[in-house]
Amino acid sequence: MISIRNISIKFNNEFILNDFSLDIPEKGAVCLFAPSGSGKTTILRLLCGLNQPTSGSVSGLEGKRLAVLFQENRLLPHLSALDNLKLVLSKERQAEAPVWLEKLGLGADAAKTPLQLSGGMNRRLAIARTLAYGGDIYLLDEPFQGLDEDTLRQTMKVVQDACKDSLLILVTHRREEAQALCDRIITLGQRPLQILSVEEIKK
Amino acid sequence: MKLSTTNANSKLTMIIAAAAWLVLWQLCYVWIGKPFLFPSPLQVLTRFAELAQTSLFWQSVAASLGKVLLAFTLALICGCLFAALAAAIPLVRSFLQPPISIIRSTPVASFTMLVLVWVPSKWLPVVVAFLMVLPMIYENVYKGILNTDPLLLEMGQVYGLSWWKKLRFLYLPAILPFFTSACVNGLGFAWKSGIAAEVLGLPKLAIGRQIHDAKIYVEIPDLFAWTVTIILLSMLLEKLLLKLTQQLNRRILLSKGGL
């Protein structure tokens, strides 16, 4: 169990999280659902250690490998699609990179750089990098933005398959994505974030 | 095709501009009418050719060039090292800031005189050129490090990239444009300050020494010929350095070494 206990985080004198607590199981798919701009990304940043709380604690992440997909693609513009994947993989696992590109429909674009790819393709490349890196916990922040209907369905399927034995924490403001991928939707209110409801999805 | 035409046009423009200045020089020479005070372009060229046949010329060029390049290399190494330390440890930045600011705003002549008290004249150009170029390299590389995309650095952190991969793929591409401009400006500055230090410090074999002697003995064509030598060497060094930095850019941005 991952336990977020009495966390407070403040930016520019405004509380994003104030005495916030949340328990997340070790397996399954959990969605943090909230309107955009509410600060839900802060929870992901807290989990991957990029934001330090002013008070409170997080436990249950010790020894866990985290695979993070940021809201922005954060790809290296001068490296090819294939090399962007290889960059985050150890030497022994680099052979897996083309497989992930293929899975995300980018097999033919392996040699292209992000500047030569469309917005949707870059998003899929960022997803491929996260899935290729792999982990015990996948933290995906608005993963499907900019994808058209067809690629959205295929990409969701790949994500679902890749994360089935791990914990997936999805942050989104789109309900249909949450319902399609997750078995629990935690709806959060406006700043400072509070849990409004927890909904179990039956599949 | 279009690019090569543009290149040819700009080369032609440069040749025409250079020819126009030579004509202007010749006109000044005729107007002044004192060949020993203001020689013609042909006189200077002839003197340059004569000097180029002497061993003193090549020994002086080699000595000055060697010292300037040594100073520049040392400034490059120390500048990059100090910039990396300053970016990593804010206290180092605060500690280095006062001397860097003082060095940057001190004239070459004052520095040369101060250094001359402590350093033998042979090594004066090295110390002066080093001190003049160090702040340039330091400030530029420091700016380049700060210019590294913080979003990519966070990506590197969460994906656990090794320090080598971070340096090679995140920091170096960001630092490179700053480093290149620092190198080109720094080499020109090293050259100028090194020669200025030679003129004041008068080491035995040096271009600066020859300039000083030419001035003392009122050998104005020699003075012009040595100045032409400095300009030509400076242009040559700049071209070589540009080629080198272009290759470095290509290697760092396009090669996959380290993946």
Short mmCIF file of C-alpha atoms in Angstrom, two decimals:
data_model
loop_
_atom_site.label_atom_id
_atom_site.label_comp_id
_atom_site.label_asym_id
_atom_site.label_seq_id
_atom_site.Cartn_x
_atom_site.Cartn_y
_atom_site.Cartn_z
CA MET A 1 0.00 0.00 0.00
CA ILE A 2 1.24 3.49 -0.88
CA SER A 3 0.28 5.91 1.87
CA ILE A 4 0.24 9.64 1.45
CA ARG A 5 -0.21 11.03 4.96
CA ASN A 6 -1.14 14.61 5.92
CA ILE A 7 0.81 16.16 3.07
CA SER A 8 0.94 19.91 2.61
CA ILE A 9 2.55 21.58 -0.39
CA LYS A 10 2.53 25.31 -0.94
CA PHE A 11 3.42 27.31 -4.08
CA ASN A 12 3.46 31.10 -4.13
CA ASN A 13 1.70 31.24 -0.78
CA GLU A 14 -1.11 29.03 -2.04
CA PHE A 15 -1.75 25.53 -0.71
CA ILE A 16 -1.95 22.99 -3.53
CA LEU A 17 -2.24 20.19 -0.98
CA ASN A 18 -3.23 20.91 2.58
CA ASP A 19 -3.23 18.05 5.07
CA PHE A 20 -3.97 15.69 2.17
CA SER A 21 -4.07 11.92 2.75
CA LEU A 22 -4.60 9.10 0.29
CA ASP A 23 -4.04 5.33 0.23
CA ILE A 24 -3.31 3.57 -3.06
CA PRO A 25 -3.12 -0.25 -3.41
CA GLU A 26 0.07 -1.86 -4.78
CA LYS A 27 -1.63 -3.28 -7.86
CA GLY A 28 -4.43 -2.16 -10.14
CA ALA A 29 -5.24 1.04 -11.95
CA VAL A 30 -6.17 4.17 -10.08
CA CYS A 31 -7.24 7.41 -11.65
CA LEU A 32 -6.82 10.80 -10.05
CA PHE A 33 -9.61 12.67 -11.76
CA ALA A 34 -9.90 16.45 -11.49
CA PRO A 35 -10.45 19.48 -13.69
CA SER A 36 -7.34 20.81 -15.41
CA GLY A 37 -5.39 23.39 -13.44
CA SER A 38 -6.47 21.96 -10.10
CA GLY A 39 -2.97 20.78 -9.21
CA LYS A 40 -3.35 17.01 -9.54
CA THR A 41 0.05 16.78 -11.23
CA THR A 42 1.51 17.84 -7.86
CA ILE A 43 0.55 14.44 -6.45
CA LEU A 44 2.48 12.67 -9.22
CA ARG A 45 5.46 14.95 -8.69
CA LEU A 46 5.28 14.21 -4.98
CA LEU A 47 5.30 10.46 -5.64
CA CYS A 48 8.32 10.62 -7.94
CA GLY A 49 10.24 12.88 -5.57
CA LEU A 50 10.20 16.04 -7.67
CA ASN A 51 8.12 17.98 -5.14
CA GLN A 52 9.02 18.02 -1.48
CA PRO A 53 6.16 18.50 0.99
CA THR A 54 6.30 21.16 3.68
CA SER A 55 4.79 18.61 6.04
CA GLY A 56 3.51 15.03 5.97
CA SER A 57 5.00 11.81 4.63
CA VAL A 58 4.78 9.29 1.81
CA SER A 59 5.45 5.61 2.47
CA GLY A 60 5.29 2.39 0.47
CA LEU A 61 7.52 3.54 -2.38
CA GLU A 62 10.76 2.18 -0.95
CA GLY A 63 12.57 -0.04 -3.49
CA LYS A 64 9.88 0.51 -6.12
CA ARG A 65 10.79 1.43 -9.69
CA LEU A 66 8.71 4.29 -11.02
CA ALA A 67 8.00 4.85 -14.73
CA VAL A 68 6.83 8.41 -15.22
CA LEU A 69 5.09 10.01 -18.18
CA PHE A 70 5.08 13.78 -17.80
CA GLN A 71 2.36 16.05 -19.10
CA GLU A 72 4.99 17.44 -21.52
CA ASN A 73 6.79 14.96 -23.77
CA ARG A 74 10.29 15.96 -22.62
CA LEU A 75 12.01 14.27 -25.54
CA LEU A 76 15.52 15.13 -26.66
CA PRO A 77 15.10 17.07 -29.92
CA HIS A 78 18.48 16.08 -31.43
CA LEU A 79 18.12 12.34 -30.80
CA SER A 80 16.14 9.97 -33.05
CA ALA A 81 12.97 8.30 -31.79
CA LEU A 82 14.92 5.07 -31.25
CA ASP A 83 17.73 6.83 -29.39
CA ASN A 84 15.24 8.66 -27.16
CA LEU A 85 14.14 5.24 -25.97
CA LYS A 86 17.64 3.80 -25.74
CA LEU A 87 18.67 6.76 -23.60
CA VAL A 88 16.58 5.59 -20.63
CA LEU A 89 17.40 1.88 -21.06
CA SER A 90 20.42 0.02 -19.77
CA LYS A 91 22.78 -1.51 -22.37
CA GLU A 92 21.30 -4.98 -21.80
CA ARG A 93 17.73 -3.78 -22.45
CA GLN A 94 18.34 -1.54 -25.46
CA ALA A 95 17.26 -4.25 -27.88
CA GLU A 96 13.72 -3.80 -26.53
CA ALA A 97 13.52 -0.22 -27.85
CA PRO A 98 12.44 -1.07 -31.45
CA VAL A 99 9.79 -3.46 -30.08
CA TRP A 100 8.16 -0.63 -28.12
CA LEU A 101 8.30 1.71 -31.09
CA GLU A 102 6.56 -0.97 -33.14
CA LYS A 103 3.89 -1.45 -30.48
CA LEU A 104 3.12 2.27 -30.46
CA GLY A 105 2.96 2.40 -34.27
CA LEU A 106 6.27 4.23 -34.67
CA GLY A 107 8.32 1.38 -36.17
CA ALA A 108 8.75 3.18 -39.49
CA ASP A 109 9.76 6.44 -37.77
CA ALA A 110 12.58 5.08 -35.60
CA ALA A 111 15.23 7.22 -37.32
CA LYS A 112 13.23 10.45 -37.20
CA THR A 113 13.84 13.08 -34.56
CA PRO A 114 10.97 14.58 -32.52
CA LEU A 115 11.14 17.67 -34.74
CA GLN A 116 10.22 15.50 -37.72
CA LEU A 117 7.28 13.85 -35.97
CA SER A 118 3.74 15.17 -35.44
CA GLY A 119 2.41 16.15 -32.00
CA GLY A 120 0.51 12.87 -31.65
CA MET A 121 3.53 10.83 -32.72
CA ASN A 122 5.71 12.62 -30.18
CA ARG A 123 3.16 11.81 -27.48
CA ARG A 124 3.23 8.14 -28.47
CA LEU A 125 7.03 8.25 -28.43
CA ALA A 126 6.97 9.64 -24.88
CA ILE A 127 4.53 6.86 -23.90
CA ALA A 128 6.80 4.27 -25.56
CA ARG A 129 9.73 5.57 -23.53
CA THR A 130 7.80 5.26 -20.26
CA LEU A 131 6.55 1.76 -21.05
CA ALA A 132 9.97 0.63 -22.30
CA TYR A 133 11.57 1.88 -19.08
CA GLY A 134 8.95 -0.05 -17.14
CA GLY A 135 8.44 -0.25 -13.42
CA ASP A 136 6.45 -1.42 -10.43
CA ILE A 137 4.43 1.79 -10.62
CA TYR A 138 3.45 3.71 -13.75
CA LEU A 139 2.66 7.38 -13.18
CA LEU A 140 0.96 8.75 -16.28
CA ASP A 141 0.02 12.42 -16.45
CA GLU A 142 -2.61 13.20 -19.13
CA PRO A 143 -1.11 10.45 -21.30
CA PHE A 144 -3.42 10.58 -24.29
CA GLN A 145 -3.60 14.27 -25.05
CA GLY A 146 -3.25 15.09 -28.72
CA LEU A 147 -4.07 11.57 -29.94
CA ASP A 148 -6.80 11.03 -32.53
CA GLU A 149 -9.60 8.51 -31.97
CA ASP A 150 -7.94 5.54 -33.72
CA THR A 151 -4.50 5.89 -32.20
CA LEU A 152 -6.09 6.67 -28.81
CA ARG A 153 -7.79 3.26 -28.71
CA GLN A 154 -4.65 1.39 -29.83
CA THR A 155 -2.42 3.32 -27.42
CA MET A 156 -4.78 2.71 -24.49
CA LYS A 157 -4.65 -1.02 -25.24
CA VAL A 158 -0.84 -1.03 -25.26
CA VAL A 159 -0.75 0.91 -21.98
CA GLN A 160 -3.29 -1.43 -20.39
CA ASP A 161 -1.29 -4.53 -21.41
CA ALA A 162 2.02 -3.06 -20.26
CA CYS A 163 0.70 -2.04 -16.84
CA LYS A 164 -1.47 -5.06 -16.05
CA ASP A 165 0.94 -6.57 -13.50
CA SER A 166 1.90 -3.26 -11.92
CA LEU A 167 0.22 -0.27 -10.34
CA LEU A 168 -1.00 2.35 -12.79
CA ILE A 169 -1.73 5.82 -11.46
CA LEU A 170 -3.39 7.86 -14.15
CA VAL A 171 -3.92 11.59 -13.87
CA THR A 172 -6.52 12.96 -16.25
CA HIS A 173 -9.39 15.36 -16.63
CA ARG A 174 -11.13 13.13 -19.21
CA ARG A 175 -13.64 10.77 -17.71
CA GLU A 176 -13.79 8.32 -20.66
CA GLU A 177 -10.03 7.57 -20.33
CA ALA A 178 -10.41 7.02 -16.60
CA GLN A 179 -13.35 4.67 -17.08
CA ALA A 180 -11.67 2.70 -19.87
CA LEU A 181 -8.37 2.11 -18.06
CA CYS A 182 -8.94 2.24 -14.32
CA ASP A 183 -10.74 0.21 -11.71
CA ARG A 184 -10.88 3.06 -9.22
CA ILE A 185 -11.55 6.73 -9.89
CA ILE A 186 -10.66 9.21 -7.17
CA THR A 187 -12.32 12.52 -7.93
CA LEU A 188 -10.51 15.54 -6.56
CA GLY A 189 -11.88 19.04 -6.00
CA GLN A 190 -10.30 22.43 -6.63
CA ARG A 191 -7.24 23.79 -4.75
CA PRO A 192 -6.30 22.83 -2.15
CA LEU A 193 -6.99 19.35 -3.48
CA GLN A 194 -9.49 17.30 -1.54
CA ILE A 195 -10.98 13.89 -2.26
CA LEU A 196 -14.58 14.41 -3.30
CA SER A 197 -15.44 10.80 -4.11
CA VAL A 198 -13.96 7.33 -4.69
CA GLU A 199 -15.69 5.28 -7.35
CA GLU A 200 -15.00 1.60 -8.07
CA ILE A 201 -15.42 0.69 -11.75
CA LYS A 202 -16.77 -2.75 -12.51
CA LYS A 203 -15.39 -4.20 -15.75
CA MET B 1 22.86 25.69 -55.88
CA LYS B 2 21.24 28.77 -54.36
CA LEU B 3 23.46 28.44 -51.29
CA SER B 4 26.66 28.21 -53.32
CA THR B 5 25.63 31.30 -55.34
CA THR B 6 25.06 33.21 -52.08
CA ASN B 7 28.47 32.07 -50.80
CA ALA B 8 30.17 33.13 -54.02
CA ASN B 9 28.40 36.51 -53.86
CA SER B 10 29.47 37.13 -50.27
CA LYS B 11 33.08 36.15 -51.10
CA LEU B 12 33.06 38.53 -54.08
CA THR B 13 31.66 41.32 -51.87
CA MET B 14 34.44 40.70 -49.35
CA ILE B 15 37.14 40.80 -52.04
CA ILE B 16 35.71 44.05 -53.45
CA ALA B 17 35.55 45.59 -49.96
CA ALA B 18 39.16 44.54 -49.20
CA ALA B 19 40.32 45.94 -52.56
CA ALA B 20 38.51 49.23 -51.83
CA TRP B 21 40.33 49.55 -48.49
CA LEU B 22 43.67 48.82 -50.18
CA VAL B 23 42.98 51.56 -52.73
CA LEU B 24 42.10 53.93 -49.85
CA TRP B 25 45.35 52.98 -48.09
CA GLN B 26 47.32 53.68 -51.29
CA LEU B 27 45.58 57.06 -51.68
CA CYS B 28 46.47 57.96 -48.06
CA TYR B 29 50.08 56.94 -48.75
CA VAL B 30 50.22 59.25 -51.80
CA TRP B 31 48.47 62.08 -49.90
CA ILE B 32 50.77 61.85 -46.83
CA GLY B 33 53.86 61.43 -49.04
CA LYS B 34 56.17 60.17 -46.24
CA PRO B 35 56.97 56.52 -47.03
CA PHE B 36 58.96 56.05 -43.80
CA LEU B 37 56.01 57.14 -41.65
CA PHE B 38 53.17 55.74 -43.69
CA PRO B 39 54.28 52.96 -46.09
CA SER B 40 52.30 51.82 -49.13
CA PRO B 41 50.55 48.41 -49.24
CA LEU B 42 53.25 47.17 -51.62
CA GLN B 43 56.05 48.29 -49.27
CA VAL B 44 54.41 46.46 -46.39
CA LEU B 45 53.88 43.35 -48.48
CA THR B 46 57.52 43.40 -49.61
CA ARG B 47 58.73 43.84 -46.01
CA PHE B 48 56.41 41.06 -44.89
CA ALA B 49 57.85 38.74 -47.56
CA GLU B 50 61.39 39.66 -46.47
CA LEU B 51 60.62 39.05 -42.81
CA ALA B 52 58.99 35.71 -43.63
CA GLN B 53 62.34 34.54 -44.98
CA THR B 54 64.12 35.09 -41.67
CA SER B 55 64.33 32.54 -38.86
CA LEU B 56 63.64 35.31 -36.33
CA PHE B 57 60.18 35.78 -37.87
CA TRP B 58 59.20 32.12 -37.53
CA GLN B 59 60.75 31.77 -34.07
CA SER B 60 58.84 34.84 -32.89
CA VAL B 61 55.59 33.61 -34.45
CA ALA B 62 56.03 30.12 -32.96
CA ALA B 63 56.85 31.49 -29.50
CA SER B 64 53.91 33.92 -29.43
CA LEU B 65 51.50 31.41 -30.93
CA GLY B 66 52.57 28.69 -28.50
CA LYS B 67 52.14 30.96 -25.49
CA VAL B 68 48.75 32.29 -26.58
CA LEU B 69 47.47 28.78 -27.33
CA LEU B 70 48.77 27.54 -23.99
CA ALA B 71 47.04 30.41 -22.17
CA PHE B 72 43.81 29.80 -24.11
CA THR B 73 43.84 26.05 -23.39
CA LEU B 74 44.47 26.64 -19.68
CA ALA B 75 41.67 29.23 -19.57
CA LEU B 76 39.34 26.77 -21.34
CA ILE B 77 40.06 24.00 -18.84
CA CYS B 78 39.87 26.22 -15.76
CA GLY B 79 36.86 28.20 -17.06
CA CYS B 80 34.84 25.03 -17.68
CA LEU B 81 35.90 23.52 -14.36
CA PHE B 82 35.07 26.67 -12.38
CA ALA B 83 31.72 27.05 -14.19
CA ALA B 84 30.76 23.45 -13.39
CA LEU B 85 31.73 23.93 -9.74
CA ALA B 86 29.90 27.28 -9.53
CA ALA B 87 26.73 25.77 -11.02
CA ALA B 88 26.87 22.82 -8.64
CA ILE B 89 27.82 24.74 -5.49
CA PRO B 90 26.34 28.26 -5.07
CA LEU B 91 29.00 29.08 -2.49
CA VAL B 92 31.72 28.58 -5.13
CA ARG B 93 29.84 30.97 -7.43
CA SER B 94 29.76 33.63 -4.67
CA PHE B 95 33.43 32.99 -3.88
CA LEU B 96 34.52 33.33 -7.54
CA GLN B 97 32.35 36.34 -8.40
CA PRO B 98 34.54 39.14 -6.91
CA PRO B 99 37.84 38.10 -8.58
CA ILE B 100 36.07 37.37 -11.88
CA SER B 101 34.41 40.82 -11.85
CA ILE B 102 37.72 42.51 -10.98
CA ILE B 103 39.65 40.67 -13.71
CA ARG B 104 36.93 41.48 -16.28
CA SER B 105 37.06 45.21 -15.63
CA THR B 106 40.84 45.61 -15.29
CA PRO B 107 42.65 46.96 -18.40
CA VAL B 108 45.27 44.68 -19.98
CA ALA B 109 48.02 47.27 -19.40
CA SER B 110 47.37 47.47 -15.63
CA PHE B 111 47.31 43.72 -15.38
CA THR B 112 50.51 43.33 -17.34
CA MET B 113 52.35 45.75 -15.08
CA LEU B 114 51.04 44.06 -11.95
CA VAL B 115 51.87 40.57 -13.20
CA LEU B 116 55.31 41.68 -14.37
CA VAL B 117 56.26 42.25 -10.73
CA TRP B 118 55.78 38.55 -9.97
CA VAL B 119 56.21 36.65 -13.22
CA PRO B 120 59.30 36.48 -15.52
CA SER B 121 58.69 38.35 -18.79
CA LYS B 122 58.93 35.05 -20.71
CA TRP B 123 55.70 33.81 -19.11
CA LEU B 124 53.96 37.17 -18.92
CA PRO B 125 51.85 36.71 -22.11
CA VAL B 126 50.64 33.31 -20.86
CA VAL B 127 49.53 34.66 -17.49
CA VAL B 128 47.95 37.84 -18.90
CA ALA B 129 46.10 36.09 -21.77
CA PHE B 130 44.95 33.37 -19.36
CA LEU B 131 43.58 35.91 -16.89
CA MET B 132 41.86 37.90 -19.64
CA VAL B 133 40.14 34.90 -21.23
CA LEU B 134 39.23 32.99 -18.06
CA PRO B 135 36.21 35.20 -17.11
CA MET B 136 34.83 34.93 -20.66
CA ILE B 137 34.91 31.14 -20.71
CA TYR B 138 33.70 30.88 -17.12
CA GLU B 139 30.71 33.23 -17.56
CA ASN B 140 29.61 31.69 -20.87
CA VAL B 141 29.85 28.07 -19.78
CA TYR B 142 28.08 28.96 -16.52
CA LYS B 143 25.25 30.58 -18.52
CA GLY B 144 25.10 27.48 -20.74
CA ILE B 145 24.75 25.20 -17.71
CA LEU B 146 21.91 27.38 -16.36
CA ASN B 147 20.37 27.30 -19.84
CA THR B 148 19.90 23.51 -19.67
CA ASP B 149 16.18 22.72 -19.91
CA PRO B 150 14.93 22.05 -16.35
CA LEU B 151 12.16 19.81 -17.72
CA LEU B 152 14.75 17.56 -19.37
CA LEU B 153 16.79 17.52 -16.16
CA GLU B 154 13.72 16.32 -14.26
CA MET B 155 13.22 13.67 -16.93
CA GLY B 156 16.84 12.59 -16.46
CA GLN B 157 16.30 12.43 -12.71
CA VAL B 158 13.14 10.27 -12.75
CA TYR B 159 14.59 7.93 -15.39
CA GLY B 160 17.76 7.57 -13.35
CA LEU B 161 20.15 8.65 -16.13
CA SER B 162 23.82 8.20 -15.26
CA TRP B 163 25.91 11.34 -14.72
CA TRP B 164 27.63 10.65 -18.03
CA LYS B 165 24.35 10.48 -19.97
CA LYS B 166 23.13 13.65 -18.25
CA LEU B 167 26.34 15.45 -19.16
CA ARG B 168 26.50 14.09 -22.70
CA PHE B 169 22.84 14.39 -23.73
CA LEU B 170 21.28 17.06 -21.48
CA TYR B 171 24.00 19.52 -20.48
CA LEU B 172 26.44 19.52 -23.42
CA PRO B 173 23.88 20.37 -26.15
CA ALA B 174 22.71 23.31 -24.00
CA ILE B 175 26.24 24.51 -23.20
CA LEU B 176 27.61 24.12 -26.72
CA PRO B 177 26.35 27.39 -28.31
CA PHE B 178 27.66 29.39 -25.32
CA PHE B 179 30.95 27.46 -25.34
CA THR B 180 31.46 28.02 -29.08
CA SER B 181 30.91 31.76 -28.85
CA ALA B 182 33.19 31.94 -25.78
CA CYS B 183 35.92 30.05 -27.68
CA VAL B 184 35.80 32.27 -30.76
CA ASN B 185 35.74 35.53 -28.77
CA GLY B 186 38.18 34.17 -26.19
CA LEU B 187 40.83 33.14 -28.72
CA GLY B 188 40.75 36.57 -30.38
CA PHE B 189 41.05 38.20 -26.97
CA ALA B 190 43.86 35.86 -25.88
CA TRP B 191 45.77 36.77 -29.00
CA LYS B 192 45.33 40.53 -28.54
CA SER B 193 46.08 40.57 -24.81
CA GLY B 194 49.03 38.17 -25.22
CA ILE B 195 50.68 40.40 -27.83
CA ALA B 196 49.94 43.51 -25.71
CA ALA B 197 51.64 41.81 -22.76
CA GLU B 198 54.66 41.00 -24.97
CA VAL B 199 54.96 44.64 -26.04
CA LEU B 200 55.03 45.69 -22.38
CA GLY B 201 57.01 42.76 -20.96
CA LEU B 202 59.49 42.39 -23.86
CA PRO B 203 60.36 38.68 -23.76
CA LYS B 204 63.33 37.77 -26.00
CA LEU B 205 61.51 36.02 -28.84
CA ALA B 206 58.00 37.31 -29.46
CA ILE B 207 55.90 39.18 -31.98
CA GLY B 208 55.25 41.84 -29.34
CA ARG B 209 59.00 42.31 -28.90
CA GLN B 210 59.45 42.79 -32.67
CA ILE B 211 56.65 45.36 -32.71
CA HIS B 212 58.26 47.21 -29.83
CA ASP B 213 61.69 47.19 -31.53
CA ALA B 214 60.21 48.34 -34.84
CA LYS B 215 58.60 51.27 -33.03
CA ILE B 216 61.81 52.17 -31.13
CA TYR B 217 63.92 52.13 -34.31
CA VAL B 218 61.15 53.88 -36.29
CA GLU B 219 60.97 51.03 -38.80
CA ILE B 220 57.38 51.72 -39.71
CA PRO B 221 57.13 49.19 -42.60
CA ASP B 222 58.27 46.53 -40.08
CA LEU B 223 55.60 47.69 -37.64
CA PHE B 224 52.97 47.37 -40.37
CA ALA B 225 54.33 43.97 -41.51
CA TRP B 226 54.21 42.57 -37.96
CA THR B 227 50.69 43.93 -37.53
CA VAL B 228 49.68 42.21 -40.77
CA THR B 229 51.23 39.02 -39.39
CA ILE B 230 49.11 39.31 -36.23
CA ILE B 231 45.92 39.92 -38.24
CA LEU B 232 46.61 36.97 -40.56
CA LEU B 233 47.39 34.62 -37.67
CA SER B 234 44.32 35.78 -35.79
CA MET B 235 42.11 35.13 -38.85
CA LEU B 236 43.73 31.74 -39.40
CA LEU B 237 43.26 30.72 -35.76
CA GLU B 238 39.63 31.86 -35.80
CA LYS B 239 38.94 29.82 -38.94
CA LEU B 240 40.62 26.73 -37.46
CA LEU B 241 38.74 27.12 -34.20
CA LEU B 242 35.42 27.53 -36.03
CA LYS B 243 36.09 24.30 -37.94
CA LEU B 244 37.00 22.53 -34.71
CA THR B 245 33.89 23.74 -32.85
CA GLN B 246 31.68 22.82 -35.83
CA GLN B 247 33.09 19.30 -35.68
CA LEU B 248 32.57 19.23 -31.93
CA ASN B 249 28.96 20.40 -32.43
CA ARG B 250 28.34 17.66 -34.98
CA ARG B 251 29.92 15.01 -32.76
CA ILE B 252 27.92 16.00 -29.72
CA LEU B 253 24.57 16.60 -31.38
CA LEU B 254 24.55 13.86 -33.99
CA SER B 255 26.73 11.03 -32.77
CA LYS B 256 25.17 8.31 -30.65
CA GLY B 257 28.32 7.69 -28.64
CA GLY B 258 27.47 7.00 -25.02
CA LEU B 259 24.05 5.47 -25.63
#
